XYZ file of C-alpha atoms in Angstrom:
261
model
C 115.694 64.791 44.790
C 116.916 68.340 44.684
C 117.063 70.265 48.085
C 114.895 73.429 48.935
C 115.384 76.208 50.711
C 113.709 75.337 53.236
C 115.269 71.995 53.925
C 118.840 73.422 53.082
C 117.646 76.101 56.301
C 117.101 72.960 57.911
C 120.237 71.623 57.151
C 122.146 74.785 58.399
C 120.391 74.543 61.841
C 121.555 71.193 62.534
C 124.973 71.720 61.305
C 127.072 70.738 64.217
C 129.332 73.609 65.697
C 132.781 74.335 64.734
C 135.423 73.489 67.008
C 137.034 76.852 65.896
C 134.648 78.480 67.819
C 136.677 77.770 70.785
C 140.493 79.702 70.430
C 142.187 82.565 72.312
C 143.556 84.921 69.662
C 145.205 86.486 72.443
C 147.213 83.970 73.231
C 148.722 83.531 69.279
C 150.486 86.715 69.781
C 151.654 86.634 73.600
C 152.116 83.110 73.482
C 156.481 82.773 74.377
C 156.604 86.480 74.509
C 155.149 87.304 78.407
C 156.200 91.049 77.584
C 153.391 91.120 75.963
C 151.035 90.210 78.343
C 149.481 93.721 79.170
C 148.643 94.209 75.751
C 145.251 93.463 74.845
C 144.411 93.132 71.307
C 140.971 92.858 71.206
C 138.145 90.784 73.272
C 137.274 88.621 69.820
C 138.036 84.853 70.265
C 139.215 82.242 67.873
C 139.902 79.143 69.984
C 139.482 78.237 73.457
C 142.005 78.165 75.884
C 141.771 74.496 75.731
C 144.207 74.727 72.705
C 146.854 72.857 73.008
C 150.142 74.736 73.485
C 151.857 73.510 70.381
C 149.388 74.851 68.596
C 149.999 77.929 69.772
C 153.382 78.261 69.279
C 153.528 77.423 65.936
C 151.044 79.857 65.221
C 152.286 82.642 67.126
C 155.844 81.312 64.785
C 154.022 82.319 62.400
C 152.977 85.520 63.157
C 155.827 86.750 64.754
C 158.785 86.965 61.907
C 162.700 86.939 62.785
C 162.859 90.285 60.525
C 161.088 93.845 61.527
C 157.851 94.869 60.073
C 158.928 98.622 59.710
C 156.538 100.734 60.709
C 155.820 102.481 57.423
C 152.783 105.144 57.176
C 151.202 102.756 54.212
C 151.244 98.946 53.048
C 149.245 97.136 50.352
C 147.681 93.991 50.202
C 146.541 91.609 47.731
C 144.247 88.116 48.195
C 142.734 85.745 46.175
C 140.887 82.462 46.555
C 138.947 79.858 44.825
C 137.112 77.207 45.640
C 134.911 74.444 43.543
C 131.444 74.228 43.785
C 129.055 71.409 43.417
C 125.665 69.981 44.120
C 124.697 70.501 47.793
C 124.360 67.294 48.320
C 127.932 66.444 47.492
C 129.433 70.090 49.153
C 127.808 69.676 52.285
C 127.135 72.849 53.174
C 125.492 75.892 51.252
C 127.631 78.869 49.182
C 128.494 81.520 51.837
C 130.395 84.897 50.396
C 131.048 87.408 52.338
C 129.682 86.092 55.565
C 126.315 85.603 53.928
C 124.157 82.750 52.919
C 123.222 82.829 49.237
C 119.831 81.284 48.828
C 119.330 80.624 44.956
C 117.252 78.562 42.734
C 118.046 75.393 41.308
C 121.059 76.315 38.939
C 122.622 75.024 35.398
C 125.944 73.327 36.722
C 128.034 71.567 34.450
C 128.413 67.550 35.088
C 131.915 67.385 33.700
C 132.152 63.441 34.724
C 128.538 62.705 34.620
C 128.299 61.662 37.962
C 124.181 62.859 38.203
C 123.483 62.452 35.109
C 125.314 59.583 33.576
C 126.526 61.932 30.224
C 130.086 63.919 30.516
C 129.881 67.695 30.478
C 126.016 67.525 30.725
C 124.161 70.338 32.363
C 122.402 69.029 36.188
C 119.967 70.867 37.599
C 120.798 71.802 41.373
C 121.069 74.191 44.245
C 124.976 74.638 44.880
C 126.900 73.896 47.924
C 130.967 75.396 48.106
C 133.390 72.507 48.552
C 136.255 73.590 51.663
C 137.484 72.510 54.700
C 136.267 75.630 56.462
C 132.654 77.208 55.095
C 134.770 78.664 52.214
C 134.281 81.902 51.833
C 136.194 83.342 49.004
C 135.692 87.037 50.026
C 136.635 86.715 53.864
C 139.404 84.138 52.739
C 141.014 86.607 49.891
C 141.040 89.556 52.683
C 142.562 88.015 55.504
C 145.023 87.158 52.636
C 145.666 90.640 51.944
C 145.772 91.595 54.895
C 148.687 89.248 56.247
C 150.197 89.720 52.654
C 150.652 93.812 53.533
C 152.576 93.074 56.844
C 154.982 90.627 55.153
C 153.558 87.630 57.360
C 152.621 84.283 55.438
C 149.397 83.433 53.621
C 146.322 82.151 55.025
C 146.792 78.606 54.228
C 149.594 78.329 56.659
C 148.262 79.905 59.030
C 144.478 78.313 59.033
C 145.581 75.099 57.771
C 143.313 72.759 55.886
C 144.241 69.478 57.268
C 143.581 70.876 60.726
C 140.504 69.471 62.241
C 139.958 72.614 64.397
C 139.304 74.634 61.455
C 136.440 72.174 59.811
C 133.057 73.957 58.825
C 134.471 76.977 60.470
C 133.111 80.065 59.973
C 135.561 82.746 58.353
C 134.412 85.279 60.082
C 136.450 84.222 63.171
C 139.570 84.490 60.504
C 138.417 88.222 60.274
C 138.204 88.619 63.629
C 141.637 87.082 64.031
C 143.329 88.975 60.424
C 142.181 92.746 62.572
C 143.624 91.699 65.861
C 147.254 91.165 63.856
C 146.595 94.209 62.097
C 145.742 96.281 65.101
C 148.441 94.540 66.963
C 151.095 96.043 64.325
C 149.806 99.384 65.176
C 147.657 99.804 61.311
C 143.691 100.160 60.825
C 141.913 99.482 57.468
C 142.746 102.306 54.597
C 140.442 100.550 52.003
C 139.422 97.870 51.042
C 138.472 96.586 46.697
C 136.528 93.539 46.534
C 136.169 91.634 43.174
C 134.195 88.232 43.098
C 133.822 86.533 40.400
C 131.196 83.998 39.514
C 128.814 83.349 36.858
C 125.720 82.012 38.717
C 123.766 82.288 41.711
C 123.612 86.074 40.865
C 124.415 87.984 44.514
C 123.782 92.105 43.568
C 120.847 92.048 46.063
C 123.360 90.429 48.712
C 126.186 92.716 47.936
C 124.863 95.255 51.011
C 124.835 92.689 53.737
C 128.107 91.523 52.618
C 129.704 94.966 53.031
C 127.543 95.526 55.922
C 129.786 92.288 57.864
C 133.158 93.330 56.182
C 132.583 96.823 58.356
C 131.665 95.352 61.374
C 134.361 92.746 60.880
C 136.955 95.019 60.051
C 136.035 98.147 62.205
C 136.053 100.491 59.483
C 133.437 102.413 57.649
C 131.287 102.101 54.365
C 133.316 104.471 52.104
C 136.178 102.636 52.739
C 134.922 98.822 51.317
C 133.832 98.281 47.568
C 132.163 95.027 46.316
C 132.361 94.299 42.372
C 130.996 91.131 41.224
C 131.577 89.623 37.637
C 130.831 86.779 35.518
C 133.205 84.494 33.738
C 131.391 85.129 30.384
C 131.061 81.071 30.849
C 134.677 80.299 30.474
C 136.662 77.634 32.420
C 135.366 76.184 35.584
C 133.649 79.460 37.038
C 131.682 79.883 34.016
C 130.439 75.927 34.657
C 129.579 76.845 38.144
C 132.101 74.282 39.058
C 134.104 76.845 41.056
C 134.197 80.640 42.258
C 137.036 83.035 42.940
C 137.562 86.544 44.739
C 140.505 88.927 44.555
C 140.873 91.333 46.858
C 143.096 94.381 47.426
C 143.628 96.169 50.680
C 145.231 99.104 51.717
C 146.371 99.336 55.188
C 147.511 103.062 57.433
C 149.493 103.749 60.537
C 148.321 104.355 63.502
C 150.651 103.810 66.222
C 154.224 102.553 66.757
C 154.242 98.981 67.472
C 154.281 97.849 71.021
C 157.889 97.504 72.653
């Protein structure tokens, strides 16, 4: 029995809360470097300060390279990310893009094994769910991606890993949160940001302002400087089967400050 919207609300409300909810982002940076310790990058939080110290320190590793990152007056970015979708019943959780929930109708996906309906490549009937370790969303994913990719520092992937418990069901805003801390941290704000998403169904124009809407509040910039695009597939490959979705993203990213000595 397909799910509604209402029950899929339901669903969301008892969903059980992310352990990424508790994790100083503070410490990432400052973590082996007590230099640092005056600096404050900003009061958002991505783990508690329960974490355990290994974690830390490979993370801060991460984000703190052998080799400069020169302060030049402009860097650019590119980020991309896919992920499958599926009946909601199989995804366990709903499609969220852009730090919104997309409530849709039943949609056309494309049974490629016949798992629901018995038949190979048959169409099934279903509201969609997005398949991740964290809630998977492809726009927040594919700019913290840029963003790390325009200071030289390593991809999301390694940084949020996906066989790391601590980021299950997590919500990608906190990887926002954490992607402008870095960026402020290197002494650069947001120049602009180019959004393309691409998916061929649920249809998301009427969700496209509350999507830009949290990419300005995450991000601390302003309207004219974020663009949303969404396209189909024109029904080719997995996105046009609604069996996945994808989102490239390129960022552009201005000096503000010499980095902290």
């Amino acid at each position: 029995m397909m799910l509604t919207n209402h029950l899929l609300s339901l669903l969301l409300l008892l969903a059980p809360t992310s352990p990424c909810q508790a994790f100083s982002v503070t410490s990432i940076i400052q973590q082996n470097n007590p230099r640092l310790s005056s600096r404050t990058l900003s009061s958002s939080t991505l783990l508690s300060s329960s974490s355990s110290s290994t974690a830390d320190e490979e993370i801060s590793s991460i984000l703190r390279p052998s080799y400069e990152i020169e302060p030049i007056p402009f860097r650019i970015g590119h980020g991309f990310d896919i992920h499958r979708m599926a009946p909601i019943e199989e995804a366990g959780q709903p499609v969220v893009i852009g730090g919104v929930v997309i409530d849709h109708d039943d949609q056309k996906w494309t049974d490629k094994e016949g798992k629901y309906t018995g038949i190979p490549n048959s169409i099934y009937s279903t509201q969609l769910g997005v398949i991740a370790h964290s809630d998977g969303d492809v726009i927040f994913h594919s700019i913290v991606d840029a963003i790390f990719g325009a200071l030289t520092l390593p991809d999301i992937g390694q940084v949020f890993q996906d066989t790391d418990p601590r980021w299950r069901g997590c919500d990608s805003g906190k990887f926002m949160e954490h992607a402008y801390d870095v960026m402020t941290y290197y002494g650069y704000k947001i120049g602009n940001v180019d959004v393309t998403l691409i998916l061929e169904r649920p249809k998301v124009a009427g969700f496209k302002p509350r999507m830009k809407e949290n990419i300005v509040r995450l991000l601390h910039t302003t309207e004219g400087r974020v663009n949303i695009k969404a396209r189909t597939h024109e029904k080719v490959d997995s996105v046009g089967e609604l069996r996945s979705l994808s989102c490239h993203v390129v960022v552009t990213l201005e000096k503000t400050s010499t980095e902290s000595s």
